[in-house]
XYZ file of N, CA and C in Angstrom:
633
model
N 0.756 -1.139 -0.101
C -0.018 -0.228 0.013
C 0.585 1.113 0.119
N 1.029 2.164 -0.937
C 1.541 3.354 -0.973
C 0.755 4.491 -0.800
N 1.370 5.485 0.421
C 0.773 6.868 0.642
C 0.792 7.410 0.558
N 1.080 8.954 -0.466
C 1.091 9.785 -0.745
C 0.165 10.717 0.156
N 1.476 11.839 0.271
C 0.574 13.111 1.681
C 1.865 13.809 0.980
N 0.902 15.177 0.681
C 1.064 16.543 -0.014
C 0.962 17.391 1.456
N 2.519 18.186 1.787
C 3.002 19.275 2.051
C 3.256 19.732 1.891
N 3.549 21.012 2.047
C 3.975 22.277 2.694
C 5.378 22.662 3.458
N 6.196 21.832 4.033
C 6.708 21.934 5.368
C 7.999 21.061 4.117
N 9.254 21.641 4.554
C 10.604 20.938 3.815
C 11.322 20.187 4.847
N 10.351 19.854 5.738
C 11.119 18.899 6.510
C 10.650 17.293 6.154
N 11.968 16.457 6.468
C 10.955 15.154 5.411
C 10.100 14.396 6.157
N 10.747 14.513 7.730
C 9.871 13.482 8.438
C 8.376 15.082 8.561
N 7.389 15.968 8.189
C 6.342 16.831 8.246
C 5.235 15.721 8.797
N 4.393 17.091 9.484
C 3.358 16.797 10.303
C 1.991 15.647 9.571
N 1.892 16.058 7.921
C 1.576 14.686 7.497
C 2.282 13.415 6.902
N 4.102 13.496 6.791
C 4.445 12.113 6.870
C 4.309 11.384 8.186
N 4.429 11.981 9.367
C 3.988 11.743 10.281
C 2.885 10.896 10.418
N 1.659 11.784 10.312
C 0.339 11.195 10.233
C 0.593 9.793 9.929
N 0.528 9.487 8.476
C 0.460 8.405 7.312
C 1.448 7.793 8.047
N 2.435 8.073 8.830
C 3.298 6.197 9.376
C 2.804 6.291 10.633
N 1.790 6.915 11.342
C 1.532 6.316 12.487
C 0.222 6.406 12.413
N -0.374 6.516 11.191
C -1.812 5.313 10.866
C -1.498 4.082 10.703
N -0.268 3.558 9.371
C -0.177 2.856 9.060
C 0.727 1.865 10.084
N 1.644 2.004 11.020
C 2.433 1.638 12.090
C 0.998 1.166 13.954
N -0.743 1.731 13.370
C -1.322 1.306 14.260
C -2.161 0.022 13.603
N -2.448 0.254 12.386
C -2.918 -0.819 11.513
C -1.958 -2.235 11.281
N -0.925 -2.029 10.703
C -0.722 -2.905 10.438
C 0.933 -3.402 11.422
N 1.614 -2.292 12.250
C 2.631 -2.387 13.679
C 3.638 -2.272 12.286
N 3.925 -1.697 11.329
C 5.458 -1.736 10.532
C 4.814 -0.461 9.245
N 6.261 0.286 9.121
C 6.116 1.336 7.046
C 7.239 1.688 7.749
N 7.312 1.696 6.431
C 8.288 2.357 5.386
C 8.501 3.614 4.881
N 9.913 4.685 5.457
C 9.626 5.586 4.438
C 10.331 5.738 3.874
N 9.870 5.877 2.364
C 11.191 5.617 0.674
C 11.624 7.822 0.897
N 12.803 8.132 0.725
C 13.478 8.813 0.624
C 14.581 9.168 -0.578
N 14.733 10.250 -1.020
C 15.318 9.952 -1.792
C 16.931 9.337 -2.325
N 17.233 9.760 -0.433
C 18.592 9.443 -1.139
C 19.534 8.962 -0.023
N 21.038 8.743 0.225
C 20.640 8.226 1.907
C 21.463 9.024 2.442
N 22.120 10.294 2.969
C 21.819 11.337 3.258
C 20.330 12.021 3.360
N 19.800 12.039 2.718
C 18.223 12.250 3.225
C 17.825 11.458 4.334
N 17.586 9.873 4.321
C 17.518 8.550 5.051
C 17.568 9.222 6.803
N 19.827 9.204 6.873
C 19.905 9.659 7.673
C 19.307 11.000 8.246
N 18.832 12.028 7.736
C 18.161 13.242 8.559
C 16.609 13.188 8.585
N 15.855 11.687 8.381
C 14.707 11.412 8.321
C 14.479 10.885 9.710
N 15.415 10.061 9.255
C 16.203 9.080 10.662
C 15.840 10.667 11.911
N 16.359 10.682 11.925
C 17.124 12.098 13.224
C 15.649 12.334 13.434
N 14.612 13.346 12.599
C 13.717 14.233 12.977
C 12.827 12.698 13.457
N 12.687 11.494 12.308
C 12.200 10.861 13.333
C 12.098 10.453 14.493
N 13.700 10.547 14.977
C 14.080 10.163 16.355
C 13.222 10.523 17.544
N 12.563 12.641 17.107
C 12.102 13.398 18.629
C 10.844 13.054 18.172
N 10.378 11.746 18.209
C 8.905 11.863 18.436
C 8.618 9.488 18.274
N 9.211 9.796 19.630
C 8.950 8.245 20.461
C 7.578 6.869 20.070
N 6.205 8.026 19.634
C 5.417 7.097 18.656
C 6.186 6.040 17.340
N 7.099 6.970 17.035
C 7.751 6.992 15.688
C 9.583 6.651 15.548
N 9.278 6.636 16.803
C 11.190 5.457 17.225
C 11.289 3.779 17.116
N 10.162 3.120 17.097
C 9.999 1.656 16.074
C 9.151 1.368 15.563
N 9.581 1.138 14.627
C 8.448 0.134 14.141
C 8.412 0.671 12.568
N 9.396 1.706 12.556
C 9.155 2.459 11.229
C 10.765 2.881 10.500
N 10.645 2.181 8.656
C 12.142 1.166 8.082
C 11.897 2.732 7.463
N 13.263 3.347 7.867
C 14.085 4.943 6.471
C 14.891 4.161 5.665
N 14.089 4.323 3.857
C 15.253 4.004 3.182
C 15.053 3.872 1.813
N 16.176 4.336 1.021
C 15.706 4.566 -0.755
C 14.891 3.854 -0.892
N 14.407 4.663 -2.189
C 13.748 3.120 -3.702
C 15.031 2.038 -4.016
N 15.493 2.545 -4.284
C 16.096 0.993 -4.560
C 16.823 0.681 -3.531
N 16.748 1.126 -2.711
C 17.681 -0.113 -1.569
C 16.892 -1.239 -1.388
N 14.906 -0.925 -1.019
C 13.639 -0.959 -0.666
C 13.779 -2.152 -1.776
N 13.288 -1.900 -3.029
C 13.547 -2.897 -4.425
C 15.280 -4.243 -4.314
N 16.116 -3.518 -4.239
C 17.319 -4.725 -4.045
C 17.016 -5.754 -2.675
N 16.640 -5.257 -1.841
C 16.685 -5.488 -0.417
C 15.967 -6.596 -0.611
N 14.009 -6.549 -1.146
C 12.823 -7.457 -1.253
C 14.337 -8.004 -2.399
N 14.393 -8.138 -4.214
C 14.783 -8.593 -5.329
C 15.937 -9.460 -4.078
N 17.036 -9.587 -3.515
C 17.729 -10.502 -3.336
C 16.668 -11.643 -2.115
N 15.718 -11.250 -1.920
C 14.904 -12.478 -1.326
C 14.200 -13.021 -2.088
N 13.577 -12.339 -2.815
C 11.933 -12.830 -3.636
C 12.254 -12.618 -5.362
N 13.439 -12.815 -5.559
C 13.592 -12.603 -7.155
C 13.799 -13.376 -8.056
N 14.087 -13.508 -8.786
C 14.070 -14.968 -9.330
C 15.700 -15.159 -8.988
N 16.484 -15.751 -8.463
C 17.790 -15.780 -7.966
C 19.195 -14.898 -8.570
N 19.190 -13.887 -9.445
C 19.959 -13.206 -9.923
C 19.950 -11.903 -8.576
N 21.322 -11.565 -9.121
C 21.148 -10.086 -8.251
C 21.894 -8.825 -8.563
N 21.099 -8.018 -7.842
C 21.230 -6.105 -8.384
C 22.416 -6.111 -8.733
N 23.126 -6.036 -9.706
C 24.447 -5.295 -10.066
C 25.303 -4.306 -9.264
N 26.229 -4.273 -8.692
C 26.774 -3.348 -7.797
C 27.329 -2.425 -8.326
N 27.957 -1.599 -8.347
C 28.175 0.257 -8.735
C 29.324 -0.381 -9.999
N 31.041 -1.402 -9.298
C 32.027 -1.645 -9.774
C 31.751 -2.505 -10.401
N 31.040 -3.775 -10.885
C 30.513 -4.511 -11.885
C 29.766 -3.781 -12.871
N 28.884 -2.793 -12.833
C 28.192 -2.057 -13.737
C 29.385 -1.672 -13.934
N 30.409 -0.953 -13.720
C 31.341 -0.072 -14.320
C 32.623 -1.216 -16.122
N 32.057 -2.037 -14.806
C 32.753 -3.222 -15.593
C 32.757 -3.806 -17.328
N 31.462 -3.644 -16.562
C 30.678 -4.027 -17.832
C 30.064 -3.181 -18.803
N 30.176 -1.469 -18.428
C 30.205 -1.060 -19.394
C 31.612 -0.687 -20.788
N 32.085 -0.943 -19.954
C 33.720 -1.061 -20.229
C 34.093 -1.240 -21.424
N 33.576 -2.672 -20.487
C 33.683 -4.224 -22.248
C 32.781 -4.228 -22.535
N 31.011 -3.602 -22.973
C 29.706 -3.304 -23.933
C 30.400 -2.301 -25.284
N 30.834 -0.990 -24.120
C 32.268 -0.405 -25.317
C 32.914 -0.800 -25.880
N 33.951 -2.077 -25.293
C 35.476 -1.961 -26.006
C 35.350 -3.663 -26.922
N 33.847 -4.309 -27.216
C 34.007 -5.620 -27.292
C 32.957 -4.748 -28.273
N 32.058 -3.619 -28.846
C 30.823 -3.577 -29.276
C 31.896 -3.126 -30.645
N 31.437 -3.199 -32.274
C 32.175 -2.776 -32.848
C 31.819 -1.673 -33.379
N 32.288 -1.076 -34.494
C 32.476 0.440 -34.797
C 31.408 0.240 -35.288
N 30.931 -0.830 -36.187
C 28.933 -0.403 -36.424
C 27.905 -0.649 -35.920
N 28.186 -1.293 -34.500
C 27.050 -0.999 -33.199
C 26.981 0.564 -32.627
N 28.484 0.837 -32.683
C 28.728 1.742 -31.700
C 28.154 3.513 -32.369
N 27.931 2.945 -33.842
C 27.760 4.698 -34.393
C 28.505 5.344 -33.906
N 30.211 5.046 -33.870
C 30.533 6.972 -33.322
C 30.880 6.816 -31.628
N 30.489 6.077 -30.793
C 30.503 6.611 -29.317
C 31.204 5.428 -29.146
N 32.307 5.959 -28.312
C 34.050 6.181 -28.580
C 34.401 5.801 -26.817
N 34.763 4.668 -26.204
C 35.022 4.163 -25.149
C 36.059 5.454 -24.815
N 35.178 6.224 -23.452
C 36.295 7.484 -22.376
C 34.713 7.388 -21.960
N 35.664 8.239 -20.861
C 34.834 8.263 -19.536
C 33.669 9.297 -18.899
N 33.511 9.576 -20.042
C 31.989 10.301 -19.813
C 31.348 10.005 -20.427
N 31.412 9.293 -21.535
C 30.490 7.905 -22.000
C 30.624 6.371 -21.492
N 31.620 6.336 -20.190
C 30.864 5.264 -18.966
C 29.831 5.818 -18.377
N 30.301 6.928 -17.893
C 29.262 7.827 -16.798
C 27.359 7.718 -17.756
N 27.565 8.161 -18.811
C 26.279 8.183 -19.472
C 25.848 7.025 -19.610
N 26.399 5.448 -19.702
C 25.759 4.090 -20.316
C 25.293 4.069 -19.434
N 25.941 4.400 -18.086
C 26.096 3.691 -17.179
C 25.317 3.905 -15.915
N 24.565 6.211 -16.152
C 23.297 5.819 -15.548
C 22.459 6.174 -15.956
N 21.837 6.169 -17.857
C 21.223 5.699 -18.289
C 20.959 3.912 -18.469
N 21.487 3.112 -18.003
C 21.613 1.584 -17.473
C 20.681 1.401 -16.816
N 21.598 2.600 -15.882
C 20.786 2.719 -13.874
C 19.543 2.262 -13.889
N 18.969 4.112 -14.346
C 17.490 4.440 -14.295
C 16.476 3.653 -15.687
N 17.003 2.882 -16.297
C 16.255 2.806 -18.036
C 16.212 1.413 -18.654
N 17.309 0.623 -17.867
C 17.293 -0.398 -19.212
C 16.349 -1.200 -18.552
N 14.887 -0.581 -18.524
C 13.909 -1.419 -19.167
C 13.241 -1.182 -19.798
N 13.114 0.006 -20.264
C 12.455 0.984 -20.842
C 13.232 1.588 -22.454
N 14.176 1.112 -22.593
C 15.231 1.506 -23.567
C 14.321 0.743 -24.959
N 14.261 2.094 -26.495
C 13.903 0.867 -26.776
C 14.528 -0.937 -27.427
N 14.355 -0.938 -26.637
C 15.306 -2.734 -27.203
C 14.589 -4.143 -28.033
N 14.419 -4.510 -29.000
C 13.905 -5.464 -29.374
C 14.103 -6.718 -28.427
N 13.041 -8.450 -28.261
C 13.724 -8.918 -27.039
C 14.384 -9.606 -27.720
N 15.505 -9.598 -28.586
C 16.895 -10.347 -29.141
C 17.871 -9.170 -28.738
N 17.658 -8.004 -27.734
C 18.432 -6.487 -27.034
C 19.134 -6.162 -28.202
N 18.727 -5.731 -29.061
C 18.635 -5.218 -29.992
C 17.841 -3.647 -30.145
N 18.574 -2.540 -31.393
C 17.967 -1.787 -30.977
C 16.718 -1.404 -32.136
N 15.361 -0.900 -31.333
C 14.447 -1.501 -32.366
C 14.019 0.025 -33.563
N 14.698 -0.988 -34.870
C 13.948 0.300 -35.911
C 13.473 1.404 -35.680
N 12.078 0.409 -35.208
C 10.697 1.658 -35.430
C 10.475 2.477 -34.028
N 10.772 1.563 -33.055
C 11.151 2.877 -31.755
C 11.344 3.853 -32.199
N 12.886 3.687 -32.381
C 14.355 4.475 -31.898
C 14.097 5.737 -33.330
N 13.383 5.106 -34.373
C 12.997 6.156 -35.240
C 10.998 7.136 -34.763
N 10.984 6.200 -34.064
C 9.494 7.172 -33.512
C 9.641 7.725 -32.521
N 10.816 7.726 -31.310
C 11.398 8.642 -30.528
C 12.580 9.878 -31.195
N 12.598 9.908 -32.350
C 13.838 10.632 -32.913
C 14.572 10.818 -32.516
N 15.520 9.390 -31.560
C 16.687 9.203 -31.493
C 17.957 9.241 -32.507
N 18.975 10.865 -32.690
C 19.797 10.309 -33.392
C 20.467 9.162 -33.683
N 22.182 8.749 -34.198
C 22.170 7.939 -34.986
C 23.443 7.541 -33.103
N 23.484 8.851 -33.444
C 24.754 8.108 -31.889
C 23.820 7.696 -30.515
N 22.991 8.332 -30.249
C 21.566 7.779 -29.556
C 20.883 6.528 -29.794
N 21.161 6.060 -30.372
C 20.836 4.518 -31.613
C 22.384 3.543 -30.794
N 23.273 4.005 -31.264
C 24.087 3.321 -30.707
C 24.757 3.163 -29.280
N 23.651 3.753 -28.023
C 23.542 3.773 -26.785
C 23.156 3.094 -26.362
N 22.135 2.710 -27.418
C 20.923 2.152 -26.757
C 22.221 0.963 -27.495
N 22.020 0.413 -28.391
C 22.591 -1.131 -28.892
C 23.578 -0.955 -27.587
N 24.425 0.047 -27.688
C 25.511 -0.377 -25.789
C 24.822 -1.454 -24.918
N 23.943 -0.853 -24.311
C 22.638 -0.588 -23.304
C 22.330 -2.530 -23.635
N 21.659 -2.307 -24.851
C 21.575 -4.470 -24.803
C 22.836 -5.420 -24.919
N 23.640 -4.233 -25.197
C 24.689 -5.489 -25.119
C 25.669 -6.251 -23.295
N 25.154 -4.347 -23.637
C 25.815 -4.598 -21.554
C 24.882 -5.474 -20.621
N 23.751 -5.391 -21.132
C 22.404 -6.356 -20.511
C 22.640 -7.368 -20.834
N 23.105 -8.096 -22.064
C 23.378 -9.608 -21.727
C 25.064 -9.714 -20.763
N 25.470 -8.809 -21.252
C 26.687 -9.552 -20.240
C 26.535 -9.419 -18.704
N 25.660 -8.446 -18.654
C 25.149 -9.252 -16.772
C 24.374 -9.793 -16.829
N 22.909 -10.114 -17.481
C 22.345 -11.052 -17.569
C 23.311 -12.614 -17.724
N 24.318 -12.694 -18.200
C 24.960 -14.220 -18.225
C 26.290 -14.551 -17.296
N 26.221 -13.023 -16.404
C 27.152 -13.359 -15.125
C 25.885 -13.393 -14.224
N 24.797 -13.460 -14.076
C 23.454 -13.758 -13.115
C 23.384 -12.791 -12.396
N 23.428 -11.564 -13.100
C 23.305 -10.048 -11.853
C 22.056 -9.458 -13.608
N 20.491 -8.356 -12.854
C 20.236 -7.788 -13.036
C 20.366 -6.098 -12.831
N 20.013 -4.967 -13.402
C 20.268 -3.851 -13.726
C 19.660 -3.377 -12.062
N 19.556 -2.320 -11.767
C 18.705 -1.701 -10.628
C 17.683 -1.364 -10.942
N 17.623 -0.928 -12.346
C 16.363 -0.665 -12.851
C 15.512 -1.522 -13.181
N 15.688 -2.981 -13.207
C 14.856 -4.168 -13.981
C 14.850 -4.531 -12.620
N 15.691 -4.749 -11.678
C 14.477 -4.877 -10.159
C 13.888 -4.138 -10.028
N 13.380 -3.423 -9.862
C 12.545 -2.517 -9.259
C 11.332 -1.698 -10.252
N 11.852 -2.618 -11.538
C 10.624 -3.179 -12.413
C 10.233 -3.983 -12.334
N 10.702 -4.824 -11.233
C 10.546 -6.122 -11.454
C 9.157 -6.591 -9.920
N 10.392 -6.310 -9.533
C 9.944 -6.340 -7.884
C 8.537 -6.361 -7.242
N 8.132 -5.163 -7.610
C 6.418 -6.219 -7.221
C 5.584 -6.565 -7.423
N 5.854 -7.250 -8.418
C 5.006 -8.454 -9.327
C 5.972 -9.428 -8.319
N 7.114 -9.772 -8.195
C 7.504 -10.368 -7.547
C 7.146 -10.978 -6.267
N 7.191 -10.096 -5.209
C 6.265 -10.155 -4.072
C 5.484 -10.431 -3.824
N 4.558 -10.100 -5.549
C 2.630 -10.889 -5.281
C 3.233 -12.240 -5.707
N 3.788 -12.675 -6.267
C 3.883 -13.924 -7.112
C 3.694 -14.450 -6.180
N 4.814 -14.365 -4.949
C 5.934 -14.750 -3.245
C 4.226 -14.766 -2.615
N 3.399 -13.725 -2.717
C 2.533 -14.078 -1.617
C 2.873 -12.992 -0.812
N 3.358 -12.004 -1.087
C 4.261 -11.378 0.497
C 3.680 -9.642 0.144
N 3.707 -9.591 1.373
C 2.789 -7.830 1.228
C 3.544 -6.745 0.814
N 4.122 -5.916 0.029
C 5.258 -4.998 0.339
C 4.484 -4.643 2.203
N 3.706 -4.384 2.374
C 3.748 -3.271 3.866
C 3.371 -2.080 3.189
N 3.068 -0.919 4.332
C 2.848 0.416 4.236
C 3.605 0.814 4.326
N 3.321 2.078 2.182
C 4.817 2.292 2.481
C 4.435 4.000 2.082
N 5.880 4.962 3.123
C 5.105 6.798 2.303
C 6.390 7.162 2.026
N 6.001 8.234 1.365
C 6.933 8.625 0.409
C 7.536 9.888 0.961
N 8.447 10.023 0.574
C 8.760 12.186 1.021
C 9.633 12.614 0.165
N 10.098 13.672 -0.290
C 11.376 14.395 0.041
C 12.067 13.939 -1.023
N 10.919 13.466 -2.469
C 11.551 12.897 -3.740
C 12.059 13.121 -4.659
N 11.590 14.324 -5.136
C 11.544 15.031 -6.158
C 11.448 15.162 -7.292
N 12.586 15.074 -7.990
C 12.034 13.926 -9.984
C 12.568 12.919 -9.026
N 12.016 12.247 -9.447
C 12.238 10.669 -9.179
C 12.550 10.461 -10.077
N 13.538 9.464 -10.901
C 13.732 8.127 -12.457
C 12.905 7.779 -12.893
N 12.845 7.593 -13.258
C 11.932 6.628 -14.277
C 11.650 5.104 -13.726
N 12.768 4.319 -13.016
C 13.213 3.407 -12.151
C 11.558 3.764 -10.763
N 11.991 4.335 -10.052
C 11.828 5.176 -9.247
C 10.278 5.075 -9.317
N 9.411 6.108 -10.660
C 7.883 5.882 -10.681
C 7.820 4.919 -10.663
N 8.043 4.128 -11.955
C 7.586 3.288 -11.828
C 7.053 1.905 -10.538
N 7.663 1.731 -10.255
C 7.808 0.895 -8.653
C 7.053 1.690 -7.956
N 6.192 2.991 -7.511
C 5.923 3.912 -6.397
C 4.744 3.574 -7.335
N 4.493 3.165 -8.380
C 2.761 3.185 -9.110
C 2.453 1.709 -9.561
N 3.902 0.576 -9.401
C 3.218 -0.554 -8.947
C 2.728 -0.848 -7.155
N 3.977 -0.172 -6.740
C 2.734 0.201 -5.502
C 1.265 0.652 -5.040
N 1.449 1.442 -5.649
C -0.421 2.472 -5.704
C -1.380 1.403 -5.953
């Protein structure tokens, strides 16, 4: 169950958020507060510590960490890729791809960072066909440039590399974890969200699945 609280309060543990968490504790005995980052997690935990009624039973975490923790238990046996593994796999995907596939995209620090960010936040929604190749029609409809199609192709190559090694990307786990919980007859519990601001596609899809 997902609760969305509207507030003008700048603190993460606003009155509206606290009311949501208190209601969840009364009804279910536990609640989760999702925040944007680890830094926000520390801030929210400190703010909540001032309220004895919320000192026990409330877990504060990020959407990605929430999804990863549950995927490792109720997923399909794969593991969410770690940052170092992602970087190595991205470098390998770029280095081993022929120039015709890369479409002018070269191996450098900027490209590695760009592709890493792309797959981390949006791999399941890239215009790739079931074989992991760029869908020419979807790429054309999206108005992608030749270099952008090259990045999509490299994302497909990256996906093959990590899947063969028994990993999934963070965004893939976030896109599938709620369905995995449902198949395992696991209740995701009461989830409240605060301070996310401009959320990634993966986070938005996760919250939509929880709603």
